[in-house]
Amino acid sequence: MIKLTMPDGSIREAEAGISALELVKSISNSLAKKVLAVSIDDKTMDLTTVLDRDCKVQFLTFEDEGGRHALRHTASHILAQAIKRLYKDENVQLAIGPAIENGFYYDIDMEKRLTEDDLKDIEKEMNKIVKENLKLERKLVSRQEALDMFGAAGENYKVELINDLPEDAEISLYTQGEFTDLCAGPHVVSTGKVKALKLQSVAGAYWRGSEKNKMLQRVYGTAFEKKDELDAYLKMLEEAAKRDHRKLGKELDLFSIHEEGPGFPFFHPNGMVIRNELINYWREVHRRYGYQEIRTPMILNRQLWEQSGHWAHYKENMYFTEIDGEDYAIKPMNCPGGMLVYKTQQHSYRDLPLRAGELGLVHRHELSGALHGLFRVRNFTQDDAHIFMTPEQIEGEIQNVINLFDEVYSTFGLKYHAELSTRPEDSMGSDEMWELATNGLRNALEHRGLDYIVNEGDGAFYGPKIDFHLKDSIGRTWQCGTIQLDMQLPEKFDLTYVGEDGQKHRPVMIHRVVYGSIERFIGILIENYAGAFPTWLAPVQVKILPITDRHMDYAFELKKKMFDLGLRVEVDDRNEKVGYKMREAQVKKIPYMLVVGDQEMESGTVNMRKHGEKDTATMPVDEFIAYIQKNIADKSEAY
């Protein structure tokens, strides 16, 4: 008999050799119908896995990441099988087909260029495979057996993948019906579990992400356990398409990206208003929370980046230049410059915590295929801060940072969840330092009572971190804020402070960002608000619409009065009907429209209409100005 520890801590005994599927059926038939995979000692595996030792067991449904991953991974195999069936005369070669966050894809090499109509045919064949309810059977083979099998089938990409494995590697294959694929798994028990799927698009993708390799066709899709969940997801994607920040950025004249600088965004006057308001707010909040602002150079020499560890751990993402025969790098991060600023003075424990904020322009090399509007760029402004503190101040400072995050995110109406990321394989520093830093972050989260997810091995190379994932108005999540606890860089740069005992001590450091990247945060806000920014952020806050030419003077008097008070206001003085002007102001998502005619001129009033509303209200000019000024000062929604 073996002892199995369940998620609630209870121990269940079972006979060695029982499969996870047999075990869940013995517990509950209704649960067995919902379970897609199993976690054994925190590793996601097939339900057919045999349990032959004491271990922790958790059954995974579609609600769990591991369950979703198994179902969508199986969907990628169904996609490959359907393509092989439909295009058996096309010499189709399969590359890789993983599950991804919201679905799956498969990279294929074939002469025929797939179209949207082809995707419909493939999807139809996939649904046939689902109805066939084919079992997925796992088989272990030697490296040579796998090479012989895929070599004979002409699957060159699979052969390349196998050749990368050690000679004594045991390789797993998954078979469903007539189709067998090279795969580590895990998968659901049969194709019939994939009850709702949709192919979404086809794009180009270089083999192994290298521009030196052949361009393959990547077919994207998604899969759900239930059709209504798939329908809800597709509806959300429809709404997201309407909110696409690239489309709205062009319509609202906010930013552009040009062939002369791919990945390097250009901000237009309207976009600069939003950007500057975000920066003004950032400075105001950080002043209240005790931060000082610094600025460090964009280019620093190679020796500095070697000292910080970036040269060894981040070199492939950096840009370089040469000055006076010496190697320099354009900074991908602000932290090494912050180290140098700290070292310009000797600090006492009385100076700590020392909070230094920087709006630093950084450059990172991204593959051209990964660039995406403002979301993935090659240069961006990171709203960085580095906090230097004593070990005793760690938890208090983390709590202070989370307080700041709470205030900022609530201002934009954004909620978040937290994720704790632990030590990655490619890290530097001692086990003791990592344990101390990780426990510091974990304790801060737990003492605050904040629910969090643990991402094992996903920390930065110099320390663990807490990531803050924001939820927008249509339910999508975005990783923005982060708190990284670092004991490595203070050691590498020999940072010290004089303690109460008069001796030198090593400070602990926090790296943190709130917006993350100002450019990306603007993209998120464009989509969150669907371009209809709250009044304090809106590029144009008020549009005055004179009914006829004789009302122009009054309109421009109002404009001057509001402009002088700091409002962003325009007059639409075109020779168009007022209804046309109102519709255009709605399209441009102006928070307030003021219609002025004879009645308004005579009474010193305006006829106000908020964006998105049909009702209008007539009020004295000064009353409207006081109302909108309060709205802006409070940073409250305009509608």
XYZ file of C-alpha atoms in Angstrom:
639
model
C 0.000 0.000 0.000
C 1.109 3.578 -0.669
C 0.161 6.799 1.133
C -1.215 9.617 -0.995
C -1.369 13.141 0.438
C -4.407 15.027 -0.856
C -4.650 18.852 -1.263
C -6.507 19.241 2.058
C -3.668 17.424 3.884
C -5.585 14.188 4.357
C -3.863 10.867 3.679
C -5.478 8.260 1.444
C -4.073 4.736 1.157
C -4.149 2.858 -2.148
C -2.585 -0.211 -3.649
C 0.690 0.450 -5.451
C 0.224 0.286 -9.220
C -3.149 2.037 -9.297
C -3.454 4.698 -12.020
C -4.447 8.259 -11.198
C -7.614 7.734 -13.253
C -8.556 4.622 -11.282
C -7.904 6.492 -8.058
C -10.160 9.444 -8.907
C -12.926 7.069 -10.024
C -12.725 5.314 -6.649
C -13.119 8.686 -4.920
C -15.956 10.211 -6.990
C -17.442 9.407 -10.398
C -18.640 13.004 -10.826
C -15.136 14.306 -10.100
C -13.650 11.742 -12.507
C -15.767 13.175 -15.333
C -14.288 16.651 -14.772
C -10.647 15.763 -14.114
C -8.265 16.328 -17.046
C -4.834 15.678 -15.528
C -3.103 15.004 -12.235
C -0.383 16.774 -10.273
C 2.034 14.318 -8.632
C 4.502 15.990 -6.277
C 3.717 19.299 -8.054
C 4.388 17.910 -11.550
C 1.478 17.784 -14.017
C 1.067 14.335 -15.559
C -1.407 12.176 -17.508
C -4.277 10.515 -15.669
C -2.950 7.167 -16.945
C 0.178 7.645 -14.789
C 0.728 4.755 -12.379
C 1.116 5.627 -8.694
C 3.796 3.385 -7.182
C 5.153 5.387 -4.226
C 4.090 7.773 -1.469
C 3.417 11.187 -3.001
C 1.278 14.332 -3.057
C -1.676 14.067 -5.442
C -3.977 16.749 -6.787
C -6.572 16.186 -9.491
C -6.676 18.985 -12.062
C -9.795 20.251 -13.823
C -10.162 22.971 -16.434
C -10.213 25.464 -13.548
C -6.555 24.614 -12.887
C -3.711 25.774 -15.120
C -2.390 22.220 -15.425
C -5.797 20.919 -16.515
C -6.229 23.654 -19.135
C -2.696 23.017 -20.391
C -3.331 19.270 -20.838
C -6.587 19.858 -22.723
C -5.099 22.492 -25.035
C -1.961 20.446 -25.609
C -4.200 17.623 -26.790
C -6.002 20.104 -29.052
C -2.669 20.923 -30.715
C -2.207 17.205 -31.503
C -5.739 17.060 -32.900
C -4.813 20.018 -35.131
C -1.673 18.235 -36.406
C -3.625 15.020 -37.023
C -6.319 16.911 -38.974
C -3.699 18.639 -41.151
C -1.988 15.304 -41.838
C -5.332 13.799 -42.866
C -6.424 16.661 -45.110
C -3.076 17.361 -46.799
C -1.520 13.902 -47.022
C -0.230 14.689 -50.505
C 1.435 17.962 -49.484
C 4.538 16.530 -47.755
C 3.534 18.133 -44.447
C 6.321 18.234 -41.867
C 5.439 18.943 -38.242
C 7.609 21.099 -35.995
C 6.272 21.881 -32.495
C 2.760 22.242 -31.085
C 2.589 23.470 -27.491
C -0.242 24.728 -25.331
C 0.057 28.459 -24.611
C -1.664 30.795 -22.164
C -4.996 31.134 -23.964
C -4.865 28.256 -26.419
C -2.374 26.349 -28.543
C -0.538 26.412 -31.854
C 1.266 24.078 -34.208
C 4.160 25.041 -36.485
C 4.088 23.214 -39.826
C 6.185 23.163 -42.973
C 4.225 22.676 -46.199
C 4.173 24.199 -49.678
C 0.493 25.129 -49.604
C -0.172 28.508 -47.985
C -3.079 28.096 -45.605
C -5.978 30.576 -45.806
C -8.945 31.400 -43.560
C -11.075 29.013 -45.658
C -8.523 26.243 -45.086
C -8.758 26.834 -41.332
C -12.513 26.168 -41.528
C -11.852 22.825 -43.243
C -9.174 21.914 -40.691
C -11.455 22.840 -37.807
C -14.225 20.656 -39.272
C -11.811 17.706 -39.439
C -10.671 18.401 -35.874
C -14.265 18.158 -34.666
C -14.522 14.761 -36.408
C -11.448 13.591 -34.481
C -13.016 14.824 -31.256
C -16.182 12.806 -31.997
C -14.055 9.724 -32.704
C -13.005 9.947 -29.031
C -9.567 8.473 -29.740
C -7.527 7.364 -26.723
C -4.141 9.034 -26.235
C -1.633 6.295 -25.511
C 1.859 7.078 -24.216
C 4.844 4.952 -25.183
C 8.512 5.235 -24.181
C 11.155 4.480 -26.818
C 14.913 4.804 -27.124
C 16.517 7.734 -28.913
C 17.508 5.517 -31.833
C 14.000 4.074 -32.186
C 12.581 7.581 -32.311
C 15.171 8.655 -34.909
C 14.383 5.647 -37.088
C 10.650 6.219 -36.867
C 10.573 9.961 -37.612
C 13.436 9.738 -40.090
C 11.513 7.149 -42.128
C 8.448 9.404 -42.020
C 10.464 12.362 -43.381
C 9.812 14.424 -40.248
C 13.053 16.414 -40.334
C 12.113 18.827 -37.548
C 11.323 15.979 -35.164
C 14.649 14.359 -36.056
C 16.460 17.596 -35.226
C 14.711 17.803 -31.858
C 15.595 14.194 -31.037
C 19.229 14.711 -32.032
C 19.429 17.489 -29.432
C 18.625 14.979 -26.685
C 21.263 12.876 -24.861
C 21.995 9.462 -26.380
C 20.576 7.644 -23.356
C 17.384 9.766 -23.284
C 14.105 7.897 -22.959
C 11.676 9.495 -25.387
C 7.908 9.575 -25.077
C 5.492 9.280 -27.997
C 1.741 9.843 -27.947
C -0.571 7.970 -30.328
C -4.219 8.761 -31.108
C -5.714 6.628 -33.860
C -3.386 6.605 -36.863
C -1.412 9.627 -35.622
C 1.745 9.481 -33.478
C 3.710 12.497 -32.285
C 6.925 13.140 -30.392
C 5.832 14.725 -27.135
C 6.669 14.983 -23.424
C 2.974 15.446 -22.537
C 0.849 15.672 -20.516
C -2.447 15.046 -22.324
C -6.056 14.263 -21.502
C -7.185 10.640 -21.794
C -8.972 10.978 -25.147
C -9.731 13.440 -27.940
C -13.380 13.448 -26.860
C -12.477 15.601 -23.841
C -11.819 18.576 -26.168
C -15.462 19.510 -26.514
C -15.110 23.098 -27.769
C -12.342 24.348 -30.070
C -11.728 27.157 -32.530
C -8.915 27.866 -35.006
C -8.177 31.573 -34.939
C -5.378 32.513 -37.332
C -2.316 31.475 -39.287
C 0.963 33.399 -39.168
C 4.612 33.024 -40.055
C 7.094 31.784 -37.449
C 10.797 31.085 -37.833
C 11.859 27.598 -36.806
C 13.204 27.870 -33.265
C 12.606 31.617 -33.309
C 15.734 32.336 -35.360
C 15.603 34.557 -38.445
C 18.376 32.375 -39.891
C 15.988 29.413 -40.090
C 13.092 28.637 -42.414
C 9.782 30.433 -42.005
C 7.053 27.961 -41.012
C 3.278 28.371 -40.861
C 1.931 28.688 -37.337
C -1.741 27.842 -36.876
C -3.241 29.287 -33.681
C -6.323 28.009 -31.928
C -8.020 27.802 -28.570
C -9.953 25.078 -26.760
C -12.349 24.932 -23.847
C -14.130 22.254 -21.913
C -17.561 23.727 -22.671
C -19.011 25.514 -25.699
C -20.469 28.374 -23.643
C -16.977 29.075 -22.220
C -15.557 29.149 -25.743
C -18.360 31.474 -26.910
C -17.722 33.849 -23.980
C -13.992 33.886 -24.767
C -14.575 34.582 -28.472
C -16.972 37.400 -27.559
C -14.282 38.883 -25.323
C -11.813 38.679 -28.229
C -14.323 40.522 -30.436
C -14.542 43.272 -27.861
C -10.756 43.295 -27.517
C -10.409 43.748 -31.297
C -12.601 46.855 -31.110
C -10.356 48.137 -28.318
C -7.061 47.292 -30.063
C -4.716 50.080 -28.970
C -3.013 50.139 -32.373
C -6.329 50.843 -34.107
C -7.505 53.397 -31.516
C -4.043 54.944 -31.341
C -4.325 55.785 -35.028
C -7.977 56.933 -34.864
C -7.327 59.177 -31.849
C -3.950 60.351 -33.218
C -1.996 59.202 -30.145
C 1.098 57.455 -31.523
C 2.601 55.821 -34.584
C 5.336 53.314 -35.425
C 7.302 53.594 -38.666
C 9.386 51.314 -40.851
C 12.329 53.633 -40.190
C 12.246 52.519 -36.534
C 10.389 49.246 -35.959
C 9.658 48.831 -32.275
C 10.457 52.485 -31.537
C 7.163 54.365 -30.941
C 6.543 57.996 -31.936
C 4.172 59.898 -29.624
C 1.927 62.563 -31.191
C 0.609 65.651 -29.310
C -2.513 63.814 -28.083
C -0.426 60.872 -26.891
C 2.012 63.202 -25.165
C -0.847 64.676 -23.122
C -1.663 61.223 -21.744
C 2.008 60.398 -21.220
C 2.720 63.660 -19.391
C -0.361 63.327 -17.179
C 0.761 59.834 -16.182
C 4.249 61.145 -15.385
C 2.858 64.137 -13.415
C 0.701 61.765 -11.371
C 3.665 59.401 -10.868
C 5.788 62.264 -9.510
C 3.028 63.506 -7.213
C 2.404 60.056 -5.720
C 6.100 59.273 -5.275
C 6.767 62.606 -3.542
C 4.068 61.732 -0.990
C 5.588 58.278 -0.443
C 9.044 59.665 0.265
C 10.874 59.116 -3.027
C 13.543 61.336 -4.561
C 13.964 61.394 -8.339
C 17.267 60.724 -10.083
C 18.371 60.415 -13.706
C 21.192 58.211 -14.999
C 22.909 58.038 -18.430
C 21.559 55.940 -21.286
C 25.002 54.574 -22.278
C 27.517 53.103 -19.820
C 30.672 51.060 -20.311
C 31.043 47.305 -20.569
C 32.824 46.993 -17.236
C 29.732 48.241 -15.400
C 27.443 45.721 -17.126
C 29.913 42.922 -16.386
C 29.989 43.973 -12.744
C 26.175 44.013 -12.519
C 25.842 40.583 -14.184
C 23.813 41.872 -17.138
C 26.627 41.161 -19.595
C 26.571 37.471 -18.693
C 22.817 37.068 -18.151
C 21.182 39.565 -20.533
C 23.680 40.288 -23.310
C 21.520 38.926 -26.154
C 18.839 41.538 -25.364
C 21.218 44.523 -25.335
C 22.456 47.049 -27.916
C 26.126 48.023 -28.043
C 28.379 50.775 -29.286
C 32.052 51.730 -29.062
C 33.501 54.978 -27.711
C 37.249 55.747 -27.825
C 37.965 52.097 -28.565
C 36.047 50.882 -25.498
C 32.870 48.788 -25.476
C 29.702 50.458 -24.185
C 26.099 49.264 -23.867
C 22.816 51.138 -24.153
C 21.093 50.423 -20.867
C 18.368 47.758 -20.836
C 17.735 48.493 -17.144
C 18.324 51.410 -14.797
C 19.665 49.580 -11.746
C 23.468 49.738 -12.337
C 23.236 53.534 -12.684
C 21.301 53.651 -9.419
C 24.130 51.748 -7.732
C 26.632 54.396 -8.816
C 24.433 57.225 -7.513
C 24.172 55.509 -4.103
C 27.969 55.122 -3.955
C 28.666 58.840 -4.418
C 28.138 59.355 -0.676
C 28.706 57.444 2.532
C 25.320 56.642 4.037
C 24.272 56.192 7.631
C 21.514 53.918 8.930
C 19.656 57.179 9.624
C 19.473 57.797 5.826
C 17.673 54.498 5.262
C 15.350 53.584 3.747
C 16.578 55.638 0.802
C 14.034 55.643 -2.034
C 15.317 56.744 -5.465
C 12.901 56.858 -8.400
C 13.855 57.149 -12.065
C 11.880 57.544 -15.280
C 14.619 55.898 -17.321
C 14.551 55.319 -21.073
C 15.791 51.770 -21.700
C 16.439 49.783 -24.884
C 16.013 46.019 -25.271
C 16.416 43.961 -28.403
C 13.219 42.140 -29.319
C 12.782 39.903 -32.352
C 10.855 41.662 -35.110
C 8.144 38.992 -35.000
C 7.525 39.685 -31.306
C 6.930 43.445 -31.713
C 3.346 44.464 -30.980
C 2.208 48.094 -30.886
C 3.074 49.617 -27.504
C 2.901 46.249 -25.773
C 6.228 44.904 -27.073
C 8.695 47.589 -28.151
C 12.453 48.066 -28.328
C 12.641 51.239 -26.265
C 10.455 52.313 -23.383
C 10.444 54.422 -20.252
C 10.621 52.288 -17.146
C 9.187 53.953 -14.034
C 11.864 52.455 -11.888
C 12.701 52.927 -8.230
C 15.429 51.451 -6.079
C 15.017 51.353 -2.320
C 18.078 50.827 -0.149
C 17.357 49.619 3.381
C 18.517 47.688 6.401
C 17.464 44.002 6.674
C 15.062 44.964 9.486
C 13.232 47.365 7.151
C 12.470 44.794 4.410
C 8.881 43.944 5.276
C 7.887 47.515 6.146
C 9.208 48.777 2.816
C 7.452 46.035 0.851
C 4.203 46.947 2.603
C 4.815 50.617 1.776
C 5.342 49.746 -1.904
C 2.142 47.677 -1.987
C 0.272 50.644 -0.433
C 1.564 52.817 -3.275
C 0.526 50.202 -5.850
C -2.959 50.006 -4.303
C -3.396 53.764 -4.601
C -2.151 53.990 -8.181
C -4.081 51.031 -9.571
C -7.336 52.044 -7.853
C -7.014 55.480 -9.481
C -7.344 53.748 -12.859
C -10.074 51.387 -11.642
C -7.774 48.371 -12.032
C -7.790 45.375 -9.673
C -4.857 42.972 -9.387
C -3.648 39.595 -8.163
C -0.117 38.884 -6.966
C 2.352 36.173 -7.990
C 5.546 35.258 -6.126
C 8.377 34.160 -8.433
C 11.237 32.137 -6.946
C 14.863 31.382 -7.858
C 15.517 30.537 -11.535
C 18.184 28.122 -12.742
C 20.170 30.984 -14.303
C 20.752 32.906 -11.062
C 23.603 34.292 -9.025
C 24.181 34.361 -5.269
C 24.142 31.940 -2.363
C 21.290 29.704 -1.254
C 21.164 31.554 2.070
C 20.692 34.943 0.390
C 17.945 33.587 -1.873
C 16.128 31.964 1.036
C 16.254 35.159 3.105
C 15.013 37.283 0.189
C 12.229 34.874 -0.816
C 11.000 34.562 2.776
C 10.984 38.358 3.065
C 8.595 38.663 0.122
C 6.464 35.700 1.231
C 6.103 37.060 4.774
C 5.059 40.482 3.499
C 2.322 38.929 1.348
C 1.081 36.635 4.122
C 1.112 39.270 6.878
C -0.891 41.531 4.581
C -3.384 38.707 3.963
C -2.898 38.993 0.216
C -3.687 35.870 -1.799
C -0.896 34.938 -4.199
C 0.259 32.301 -6.663
C 3.800 30.854 -6.573
C 5.719 30.713 -9.876
C 8.605 28.368 -9.186
C 11.854 29.360 -10.916
C 10.479 32.515 -12.545
C 12.398 35.122 -10.534
C 14.996 37.543 -11.875
C 18.585 36.284 -12.040
C 19.503 38.483 -9.049
C 16.501 37.923 -6.787
C 12.911 36.722 -6.197
C 10.003 39.002 -7.042
C 6.310 39.716 -6.590
C 4.504 40.482 -9.853
C 1.196 42.358 -9.919
C -1.222 41.260 -12.644
C -3.884 43.871 -13.426
C -7.387 42.959 -14.600
C -8.930 45.280 -17.196
C -12.565 46.137 -17.946
C -13.127 43.052 -20.126
C -11.405 40.576 -17.824
C -7.929 40.313 -19.369
C -4.855 40.375 -17.138
C -1.639 42.338 -17.655
C 1.586 42.024 -15.689
C 2.693 45.565 -14.773
C 3.980 46.226 -11.275
C 6.805 44.216 -9.750
C 8.747 44.183 -6.481
C 12.149 42.470 -6.685
C 14.217 41.917 -3.554
C 17.942 41.979 -4.305
C 20.886 41.119 -2.100
C 23.229 40.463 -5.043
C 23.842 43.917 -6.556
C 24.629 45.598 -3.207
C 27.287 42.870 -2.804
C 28.612 43.219 -6.360
C 28.882 47.011 -6.072
C 30.164 46.923 -2.490
C 27.367 49.159 -1.218
C 27.541 49.958 2.490
C 25.986 52.040 5.241
C 27.280 52.879 8.698
C 25.155 51.196 11.359
C 24.358 52.238 14.923
C 27.477 50.342 15.984
C 29.660 52.591 13.832
C 30.576 49.667 11.551
C 29.916 49.276 7.831
C 27.018 47.020 6.828
C 25.548 45.827 3.540
C 22.150 47.301 2.575
C 19.352 45.266 1.035
C 17.767 46.637 -2.129
C 14.309 46.579 -3.712
C 13.792 47.119 -7.440
C 10.188 48.089 -8.210
C 8.033 49.509 -10.984
C 4.383 50.581 -10.859
C 3.453 51.196 -14.490
C 6.233 48.873 -15.629
C 6.670 50.540 -18.990
C 4.896 53.862 -19.537
C 4.418 52.977 -23.208
C 2.870 49.595 -22.418
C 0.740 51.066 -19.632
C -0.658 53.619 -22.096
C -1.515 50.741 -24.449
C -3.292 48.939 -21.594
C -5.236 52.090 -20.660
C -6.281 52.695 -24.282
C -7.810 49.207 -24.379
C -9.185 49.306 -20.827
C -11.048 52.571 -21.502
C -11.700 51.706 -25.190
C -10.098 55.081 -25.953
C -12.628 56.982 -23.792
C -10.180 58.294 -21.201
C -11.307 59.773 -17.882
C -11.309 63.557 -17.989
C -7.983 64.051 -16.211
C -6.206 61.952 -18.865
C -8.199 62.906 -21.985
C -6.131 64.755 -24.637
C -9.109 67.078 -25.256
C -11.382 67.465 -22.239
C -14.000 69.832 -23.644
C -15.258 70.438 -27.175
C -17.351 73.572 -27.686
C -19.888 73.344 -30.524
C -21.338 76.706 -31.708
C -24.661 76.198 -33.517
C -24.092 78.948 -36.121
C -21.466 81.546 -37.045
C -23.057 84.183 -34.814
C -22.253 82.029 -31.795
C -18.538 81.800 -32.627
C -17.409 84.776 -30.539
C -19.131 83.369 -27.454
C -17.586 79.955 -28.092
C -14.071 81.383 -28.339
C -14.619 83.514 -25.201
C -15.500 80.328 -23.352
C -12.484 78.592 -24.780
C -10.107 81.329 -23.600
C -11.605 81.349 -20.123
C -11.261 77.563 -19.769
C -7.855 77.419 -21.448
C -6.500 80.052 -19.059
C -7.667 77.882 -16.167
C -5.677 74.924 -17.514
C -8.427 72.987 -19.249
C -7.743 71.269 -22.575
C -10.489 72.739 -24.741
C -11.222 73.150 -28.456
C -13.884 74.890 -30.550
C -15.340 73.089 -33.563
C -15.771 76.117 -35.836
C -16.449 74.205 -39.047
C -19.469 75.097 -41.168
C -21.306 71.871 -40.319
C -24.599 71.039 -38.623
C -24.309 70.722 -34.858
C -25.595 67.114 -34.983
C -22.681 66.180 -37.245
C -20.223 67.906 -34.897
C -21.694 66.049 -31.909
C -21.373 62.668 -33.607
C -17.741 63.376 -34.467
C -16.971 64.469 -30.900
C -18.485 61.171 -29.732
C -16.279 59.220 -32.149
C -13.245 61.130 -30.864
C -14.385 60.208 -27.326
C -14.286 63.771 -25.962
C -15.478 63.660 -22.315
C -17.643 66.808 -22.535
C -19.450 68.535 -25.404
C -20.785 72.043 -24.862
C -23.414 73.205 -27.366
C -23.863 77.005 -27.430
C -26.584 78.967 -29.232
C -28.773 82.037 -28.670
C -30.171 80.871 -25.334
C -26.723 80.075 -23.925
C -25.296 83.397 -25.125
C -28.083 85.392 -23.509
C -27.978 83.520 -20.172
C -24.205 82.897 -19.878
C -24.713 79.144 -19.821
C -23.653 76.016 -21.708
C -25.644 72.982 -22.798
C -23.494 70.067 -21.575
C -23.500 66.490 -22.776
C -21.205 63.775 -21.413
C -19.587 61.233 -23.677
C -21.709 58.119 -24.029
C -24.887 59.746 -22.696
C -27.956 61.041 -24.498
C -29.226 63.451 -21.845
C -28.012 67.053 -21.765
C -27.956 69.609 -18.953
C -27.887 73.412 -19.117
C -25.771 75.101 -16.446
C -23.942 78.408 -15.839
C -20.438 78.506 -17.265
C -18.753 78.920 -13.868
C -20.733 75.998 -12.461
C -19.568 73.754 -15.306
C -15.946 74.880 -14.836
C -16.070 74.157 -11.088
C -17.639 70.762 -11.805
C -15.007 69.661 -14.329
C -12.134 71.040 -12.238
C -13.266 68.939 -9.268
C -13.625 65.924 -11.558
C -10.039 66.388 -12.772
C -8.627 67.037 -9.286
C -10.322 63.910 -7.901
C -9.261 61.873 -10.960
C -12.793 60.490 -11.031
C -14.471 59.011 -14.091
C -16.223 61.462 -16.386
C -18.917 58.954 -17.375
